[in-house]
Short mmCIF file of N, CA and C in Angstrom, two decimals:
data_model
loop_
_atom_site.label_atom_id
_atom_site.label_comp_id
_atom_site.label_asym_id
_atom_site.label_seq_id
_atom_site.Cartn_x
_atom_site.Cartn_y
_atom_site.Cartn_z
N UNK A 107 20.48 -50.67 20.06
CA UNK A 107 20.97 -49.52 20.35
C UNK A 107 21.98 -48.54 19.00
N UNK A 108 22.67 -49.21 18.69
CA UNK A 108 23.37 -48.70 18.02
C UNK A 108 22.93 -48.09 16.59
N UNK A 109 21.81 -48.84 15.83
CA UNK A 109 20.82 -48.44 15.11
C UNK A 109 20.34 -47.30 15.23
N UNK A 110 19.71 -47.33 16.40
CA UNK A 110 19.08 -46.17 16.89
C UNK A 110 19.76 -44.55 16.81
N UNK A 111 20.75 -45.07 17.40
CA UNK A 111 22.21 -43.91 17.40
C UNK A 111 22.65 -43.57 16.08
N UNK A 112 22.64 -44.05 15.14
CA UNK A 112 23.05 -43.95 13.84
C UNK A 112 21.37 -43.31 13.12
N UNK A 113 20.53 -43.51 13.25
CA UNK A 113 19.04 -43.31 12.64
C UNK A 113 19.04 -41.85 12.91
N UNK A 114 19.33 -41.49 14.50
CA UNK A 114 19.24 -40.34 14.99
C UNK A 114 20.20 -39.47 14.44
N UNK A 115 21.44 -39.76 14.46
CA UNK A 115 22.28 -38.96 13.80
C UNK A 115 22.31 -38.64 12.19
N UNK A 116 21.44 -39.64 11.61
CA UNK A 116 21.45 -39.26 9.90
C UNK A 116 20.16 -38.09 9.94
N UNK A 117 19.28 -38.41 11.04
CA UNK A 117 18.07 -37.28 11.21
C UNK A 117 18.25 -36.20 11.63
N UNK A 118 19.37 -35.91 12.52
CA UNK A 118 19.92 -34.70 12.60
C UNK A 118 20.57 -33.78 11.47
N UNK A 119 21.16 -34.84 11.20
CA UNK A 119 22.33 -34.06 9.76
C UNK A 119 21.18 -33.89 8.86
N UNK A 120 20.00 -34.68 8.55
CA UNK A 120 19.13 -34.20 7.37
C UNK A 120 18.67 -32.76 7.77
N UNK A 121 18.11 -32.78 9.03
CA UNK A 121 17.16 -31.66 9.19
C UNK A 121 18.49 -30.40 9.38
N UNK A 122 19.58 -30.49 9.73
CA UNK A 122 20.27 -29.45 9.81
C UNK A 122 20.81 -29.17 7.95
N UNK A 123 20.98 -29.71 7.22
CA UNK A 123 21.45 -29.64 5.75
C UNK A 123 20.07 -28.86 5.51
N UNK A 124 19.01 -29.37 5.72
CA UNK A 124 17.72 -28.92 5.05
C UNK A 124 17.30 -27.17 5.70
N UNK A 125 17.57 -27.08 6.83
CA UNK A 125 17.55 -25.68 7.41
C UNK A 125 18.65 -24.78 6.57
N UNK A 126 19.89 -25.34 6.69
CA UNK A 126 20.75 -24.75 5.91
C UNK A 126 20.38 -24.06 4.17
N UNK A 127 20.02 -24.85 3.71
CA UNK A 127 19.24 -24.82 2.11
C UNK A 127 18.29 -23.91 2.15
N UNK A 128 17.10 -23.62 3.04
CA UNK A 128 16.21 -22.95 3.47
C UNK A 128 16.60 -21.83 3.92
N UNK A 129 17.88 -21.56 4.65
CA UNK A 129 17.93 -20.11 4.96
C UNK A 129 18.90 -19.62 3.53
N UNK A 130 19.48 -20.26 3.22
CA UNK A 130 20.44 -19.75 2.05
C UNK A 130 19.51 -19.31 0.89
N UNK A 131 18.31 -19.91 0.56
CA UNK A 131 17.70 -19.64 -0.61
C UNK A 131 16.41 -18.77 -0.19
N UNK A 132 16.09 -18.79 0.89
CA UNK A 132 14.82 -18.03 1.51
C UNK A 132 15.45 -16.53 2.28
N UNK A 133 16.88 -16.72 2.94
CA UNK A 133 17.33 -15.09 3.12
C UNK A 133 18.23 -14.92 2.53
N UNK A 134 19.28 -15.66 2.16
CA UNK A 134 20.93 -14.92 1.61
C UNK A 134 20.72 -14.43 -0.07
N UNK A 135 20.07 -15.54 -0.50
CA UNK A 135 20.36 -15.69 -2.26
C UNK A 135 19.08 -14.74 -2.37
N UNK A 136 19.62 -14.00 -3.34
CA UNK A 136 18.20 -13.18 -3.98
C UNK A 136 18.75 -12.84 -5.45
N UNK A 137 18.07 -12.77 -6.46
CA UNK A 137 18.42 -12.53 -7.75
C UNK A 137 18.55 -10.85 -7.61
N UNK A 138 19.49 -10.80 -8.87
CA UNK A 138 20.04 -9.33 -9.00
C UNK A 138 19.13 -8.47 -9.82
N UNK A 139 19.20 -7.58 -9.38
CA UNK A 139 18.12 -6.43 -9.96
C UNK A 139 18.62 -6.01 -10.95
N UNK A 140 17.31 -5.70 -11.94
CA UNK A 140 17.35 -5.46 -13.25
C UNK A 140 17.30 -3.78 -13.43
N UNK A 141 18.26 -3.22 -13.24
CA UNK A 141 18.39 -1.61 -13.13
C UNK A 141 17.45 -1.33 -14.20
N UNK A 142 17.73 -1.58 -15.37
CA UNK A 142 17.15 -0.98 -16.89
C UNK A 142 15.62 -1.04 -16.64
N UNK A 143 14.92 -1.93 -16.27
CA UNK A 143 13.87 -1.90 -16.10
C UNK A 143 12.75 -1.41 -15.03
N UNK A 144 13.66 -1.15 -13.82
CA UNK A 144 13.07 -0.45 -12.71
C UNK A 144 12.86 1.18 -13.43
N UNK A 145 12.13 1.81 -12.60
CA UNK A 145 11.43 3.20 -12.95
C UNK A 145 12.07 3.77 -11.80
N UNK A 146 13.17 5.08 -12.24
CA UNK A 146 13.82 5.47 -11.32
C UNK A 146 12.92 6.57 -9.87
N UNK A 147 14.18 6.29 -8.53
CA UNK A 147 13.46 6.76 -7.60
C UNK A 147 13.72 8.18 -7.69
N UNK A 148 14.85 9.09 -8.62
CA UNK A 148 15.16 10.14 -8.94
C UNK A 148 15.69 10.64 -10.14
N UNK A 149 15.29 11.71 -10.45
CA UNK A 149 16.16 12.29 -11.99
C UNK A 149 16.67 13.45 -11.38
N UNK A 150 18.06 13.95 -11.69
CA UNK A 150 18.92 15.02 -11.26
C UNK A 150 19.78 14.77 -12.32
N UNK A 151 20.64 16.18 -12.31
CA UNK A 151 21.69 16.86 -12.90
C UNK A 151 23.17 15.90 -12.02
N UNK A 152 24.15 15.62 -12.83
CA UNK A 152 25.34 15.29 -12.35
C UNK A 152 26.10 16.05 -11.22
N UNK A 153 25.66 17.75 -11.98
CA UNK A 153 26.04 18.78 -11.19
C UNK A 153 25.24 18.49 -9.38
N UNK A 154 24.24 18.47 -9.76
CA UNK A 154 23.13 18.47 -8.46
C UNK A 154 23.46 17.39 -7.36
N UNK A 155 24.10 16.23 -7.92
CA UNK A 155 24.17 15.13 -7.15
C UNK A 155 25.03 15.29 -6.55
N UNK A 156 26.42 15.85 -7.20
CA UNK A 156 27.59 15.99 -6.38
C UNK A 156 27.67 16.93 -5.33
N UNK A 157 26.75 18.18 -6.01
CA UNK A 157 26.67 19.15 -4.64
C UNK A 157 25.74 18.54 -3.81
N UNK A 158 24.78 17.60 -3.56
CA UNK A 158 24.27 17.26 -2.31
C UNK A 158 25.52 16.25 -1.79
N UNK A 159 26.40 15.62 -2.08
CA UNK A 159 27.20 14.45 -1.62
C UNK A 159 28.36 15.42 -0.78
N UNK A 160 28.53 16.32 -1.41
CA UNK A 160 29.42 17.28 -0.95
C UNK A 160 29.09 18.23 -0.04
N UNK A 161 27.86 18.63 -0.02
CA UNK A 161 26.99 19.31 1.41
C UNK A 161 26.65 18.72 2.47
N UNK A 162 26.46 17.39 2.36
CA UNK A 162 26.06 16.27 3.49
C UNK A 162 26.24 14.94 3.11
N UNK A 163 27.23 14.22 2.91
CA UNK A 163 27.39 12.80 2.51
C UNK A 163 26.44 11.84 3.02
N UNK A 164 25.79 12.18 4.43
CA UNK A 164 24.97 11.01 5.17
C UNK A 164 23.64 11.29 4.74
N UNK A 165 23.09 12.57 4.54
CA UNK A 165 21.73 12.47 3.73
C UNK A 165 21.86 12.11 2.56
N UNK A 166 22.81 12.51 1.47
CA UNK A 166 22.90 11.97 0.20
C UNK A 166 22.82 10.55 0.06
N UNK A 167 23.40 9.81 0.89
CA UNK A 167 23.67 8.38 0.98
C UNK A 167 22.26 7.79 1.52
N UNK A 168 21.53 8.63 2.59
CA UNK A 168 20.10 8.11 2.71
C UNK A 168 19.36 8.34 1.56
N UNK A 169 19.31 9.30 0.80
CA UNK A 169 18.43 9.60 -0.33
C UNK A 169 18.80 8.56 -1.71
N UNK A 170 20.04 8.55 -2.17
CA UNK A 170 20.54 7.78 -3.21
C UNK A 170 20.74 6.57 -2.80
N UNK A 171 22.03 6.32 -1.84
CA UNK A 171 22.60 4.70 -1.99
C UNK A 171 21.57 3.88 -2.20
N UNK A 172 22.05 2.76 -2.94
CA UNK A 172 21.38 1.58 -3.61
C UNK A 172 19.90 2.06 -4.39
N UNK A 173 19.76 3.12 -4.68
CA UNK A 173 18.60 3.72 -5.48
C UNK A 173 18.76 3.49 -7.31
N UNK A 174 17.87 3.38 -7.81
CA UNK A 174 17.75 3.40 -9.07
C UNK A 174 17.57 5.13 -9.66
N UNK A 175 18.43 5.72 -10.19
CA UNK A 175 18.56 6.86 -10.48
C UNK A 175 19.01 7.14 -11.48
N UNK A 176 18.11 8.43 -12.16
CA UNK A 176 18.39 9.01 -13.56
C UNK A 176 19.27 9.72 -13.57
N UNK A 177 20.53 10.49 -14.02
CA UNK A 177 21.43 11.62 -14.26
C UNK A 177 21.58 11.89 -15.32
N UNK A 178 21.38 13.30 -15.66
CA UNK A 178 21.97 14.26 -16.65
C UNK A 178 22.84 14.47 -16.80
N UNK A 179 23.79 14.53 -17.55
CA UNK A 179 25.20 15.46 -18.00
C UNK A 179 25.75 15.46 -18.90
N UNK A 180 26.69 16.38 -19.27
CA UNK A 180 28.15 15.99 -20.62
C UNK A 180 28.99 14.77 -20.22
N UNK A 181 29.17 14.30 -21.08
CA UNK A 181 30.14 13.13 -21.28
C UNK A 181 31.45 13.99 -21.39
N UNK A 182 32.14 14.02 -20.27
CA UNK A 182 33.46 14.49 -20.24
C UNK A 182 34.79 13.37 -20.37
N UNK A 183 34.62 11.91 -20.05
CA UNK A 183 35.64 11.00 -20.22
C UNK A 183 34.94 9.94 -20.62
N UNK A 184 35.43 9.26 -21.26
CA UNK A 184 35.02 7.73 -21.79
C UNK A 184 35.87 6.52 -21.75
N UNK A 185 35.77 5.19 -21.39
CA UNK A 185 36.26 3.87 -21.83
C UNK A 185 35.16 2.94 -22.64
N UNK A 186 35.77 1.74 -22.87
CA UNK A 186 34.67 1.29 -23.34
C UNK A 186 33.60 0.69 -22.64
N UNK A 187 33.67 0.84 -21.31
CA UNK A 187 32.42 0.29 -20.68
C UNK A 187 32.48 1.28 -19.92
N UNK A 188 32.96 2.52 -19.51
CA UNK A 188 32.79 3.58 -18.46
C UNK A 188 32.40 4.81 -19.14
N UNK A 189 31.59 5.87 -18.33
CA UNK A 189 31.80 7.19 -18.81
C UNK A 189 31.33 8.18 -17.61
N UNK A 190 32.02 9.45 -17.75
CA UNK A 190 32.22 10.19 -16.52
C UNK A 190 31.41 11.25 -16.86
N UNK A 191 30.24 11.79 -16.23
CA UNK A 191 29.51 13.05 -16.77
C UNK A 191 29.81 14.25 -15.66
N UNK A 192 30.57 15.30 -16.44
CA UNK A 192 30.42 16.71 -15.57
C UNK A 192 32.03 16.18 -14.92
N UNK A 193 32.78 15.26 -15.47
CA UNK A 193 34.07 14.89 -14.51
C UNK A 193 33.63 14.66 -12.90
N UNK A 194 32.60 14.02 -12.68
CA UNK A 194 32.10 14.23 -11.27
C UNK A 194 31.27 12.72 -10.76
N UNK A 195 30.72 12.53 -11.98
CA UNK A 195 29.67 10.85 -12.05
C UNK A 195 30.25 10.02 -12.68
N UNK A 196 30.61 9.05 -12.20
CA UNK A 196 31.41 7.92 -12.94
C UNK A 196 30.05 6.67 -13.12
N UNK A 197 30.09 6.39 -14.09
CA UNK A 197 28.90 5.42 -14.84
C UNK A 197 29.68 4.22 -15.15
N UNK A 198 29.64 3.08 -14.56
CA UNK A 198 29.83 1.86 -15.00
C UNK A 198 28.85 1.45 -15.90
N UNK A 199 28.92 1.02 -17.29
CA UNK A 199 27.84 0.63 -18.21
C UNK A 199 27.93 -0.88 -17.92
N UNK A 200 26.37 -1.16 -18.55
CA UNK A 200 26.19 -2.65 -18.68
C UNK A 200 26.58 -3.04 -19.93
N UNK A 201 26.98 -2.25 -20.96
CA UNK A 201 27.19 -3.06 -22.27
C UNK A 201 28.28 -1.72 -22.68
N UNK A 202 29.40 -2.17 -23.91
CA UNK A 202 30.50 -1.27 -23.86
C UNK A 202 29.66 -0.26 -25.24
N UNK A 203 30.73 0.79 -25.41
CA UNK A 203 29.83 1.99 -25.91
C UNK A 203 30.55 1.82 -26.97
N UNK A 204 29.36 1.99 -28.54
CA UNK A 204 29.84 1.77 -29.71
C UNK A 204 30.23 2.95 -30.60
N UNK A 205 29.70 4.15 -29.98
CA UNK A 205 30.18 5.21 -30.78
C UNK A 205 30.88 6.46 -29.44
N UNK A 206 31.33 7.28 -29.97
CA UNK A 206 32.29 8.38 -29.27
C UNK A 206 31.13 8.88 -28.19
N UNK A 207 31.15 9.28 -27.19
CA UNK A 207 30.02 9.90 -26.41
C UNK A 207 30.52 11.32 -25.91
N UNK A 208 31.60 11.58 -26.02
CA UNK A 208 32.37 12.81 -25.41
C UNK A 208 31.81 13.77 -26.07
N UNK A 209 31.72 14.93 -25.04
CA UNK A 209 30.70 16.35 -25.03
C UNK A 209 29.10 15.79 -25.53
N UNK A 210 28.84 15.04 -25.60
CA UNK A 210 27.58 14.59 -25.38
C UNK A 210 26.33 14.87 -24.34
N UNK A 211 25.35 15.57 -24.33
CA UNK A 211 24.53 15.23 -23.28
C UNK A 211 23.90 14.10 -23.09
N UNK A 212 23.88 13.32 -22.02
CA UNK A 212 23.39 12.06 -21.94
C UNK A 212 22.55 11.71 -20.84
N UNK A 213 21.51 11.16 -20.87
CA UNK A 213 21.19 10.68 -19.50
C UNK A 213 21.22 9.56 -19.64
N UNK A 214 21.41 8.98 -18.26
CA UNK A 214 21.94 7.76 -17.61
C UNK A 214 21.16 6.85 -16.19
N UNK A 215 20.66 6.09 -16.54
CA UNK A 215 20.00 5.19 -15.54
C UNK A 215 20.83 4.34 -14.91
N UNK A 216 21.41 4.18 -13.75
CA UNK A 216 21.89 3.20 -12.77
C UNK A 216 21.60 3.21 -11.46
N UNK A 217 22.24 2.48 -10.35
CA UNK A 217 22.01 2.26 -9.27
C UNK A 217 23.53 3.04 -8.54
N UNK A 218 22.98 3.99 -7.77
CA UNK A 218 24.43 4.78 -6.99
C UNK A 218 24.72 3.81 -5.88
N UNK A 219 25.96 3.64 -5.89
CA UNK A 219 26.80 2.92 -5.07
C UNK A 219 27.64 3.67 -3.82
N UNK A 220 27.33 4.82 -4.29
CA UNK A 220 27.79 5.68 -3.22
C UNK A 220 29.22 7.04 -3.87
N UNK A 221 29.58 7.66 -2.64
CA UNK A 221 30.69 8.93 -3.10
C UNK A 221 31.84 8.10 -2.71
N UNK A 222 32.97 8.50 -3.63
CA UNK A 222 34.50 7.97 -3.65
C UNK A 222 35.26 9.27 -3.33
N UNK A 223 35.92 9.34 -2.30
CA UNK A 223 36.41 10.82 -1.35
C UNK A 223 37.71 10.80 -2.13
N UNK A 224 38.23 9.69 -2.42
CA UNK A 224 39.98 9.62 -3.37
C UNK A 224 39.64 10.51 -4.43
N UNK A 225 38.53 9.79 -5.03
CA UNK A 225 38.12 10.42 -6.76
C UNK A 225 37.69 11.47 -6.83
N UNK A 226 36.66 12.00 -5.73
CA UNK A 226 35.57 13.09 -5.51
C UNK A 226 34.89 12.71 -6.54
N UNK A 227 34.15 11.45 -7.01
CA UNK A 227 33.58 11.23 -7.73
C UNK A 227 32.12 10.29 -7.26
N UNK A 228 30.69 10.34 -7.58
CA UNK A 228 29.64 9.73 -7.52
C UNK A 228 29.67 8.54 -8.21
N UNK A 229 29.99 7.51 -7.63
CA UNK A 229 29.63 6.24 -8.78
C UNK A 229 28.25 5.65 -8.47
N UNK A 230 27.93 5.23 -10.10
CA UNK A 230 26.87 4.84 -10.31
C UNK A 230 27.35 2.98 -11.18
N UNK A 231 26.62 2.02 -10.94
CA UNK A 231 26.66 0.98 -11.16
C UNK A 231 25.54 0.27 -11.98
N UNK A 232 25.64 -0.27 -13.09
CA UNK A 232 24.79 -1.25 -13.88
C UNK A 232 23.75 -0.37 -14.88
N UNK A 233 24.60 0.84 -15.21
CA UNK A 233 23.97 1.93 -15.70
C UNK A 233 23.76 1.57 -17.37
N UNK A 234 22.72 2.24 -17.92
CA UNK A 234 22.83 2.46 -19.28
C UNK A 234 21.76 3.73 -19.82
N UNK A 235 22.87 3.94 -20.91
CA UNK A 235 22.36 5.30 -21.60
C UNK A 235 21.25 5.33 -22.29
N UNK A 236 20.11 5.92 -21.47
CA UNK A 236 18.68 6.28 -22.14
C UNK A 236 18.45 7.01 -23.20
N UNK A 237 19.08 8.33 -23.09
CA UNK A 237 19.15 9.55 -24.02
C UNK A 237 20.44 10.62 -24.06
N UNK A 238 20.32 10.72 -25.18
CA UNK A 238 21.81 11.42 -25.78
C UNK A 238 21.03 12.39 -26.58
N UNK A 239 21.81 13.67 -26.47
CA UNK A 239 21.78 14.74 -27.42
C UNK A 239 22.90 15.58 -27.55
N UNK A 240 23.14 15.72 -28.94
CA UNK A 240 24.60 16.25 -29.64
C UNK A 240 24.51 17.54 -29.28
N UNK A 241 25.44 18.33 -28.37
CA UNK A 241 25.45 19.72 -28.20
C UNK A 241 25.94 20.32 -29.27
#
């Protein structure tokens, strides 16, 4: 009788662990997106993106949030891995900047992660510079 209870408990634990692993890998764990290789859902200017967020944040979120977008604008601020376009769009780059891009018109592709009301900026993540033109 004691062996049957032990076998039953082991079977239940095995089933529970198997179900947990299946749930984790089947539903929770997803590979990271490769934004650089994705086709953009939208191609707009930095000024237009901010206008959309200022006019109606909920509509802008429904359009842009977690989408791959291409933004064109002039670089107004930069650090080693962040550029800001038109003082309104914050772009966190996947690689460090090797040469200064200040006052350069660029097109950046990244994932929109929303509007930061405190800094009054639209934020993009996983960005890459895909085109630059010296003004």
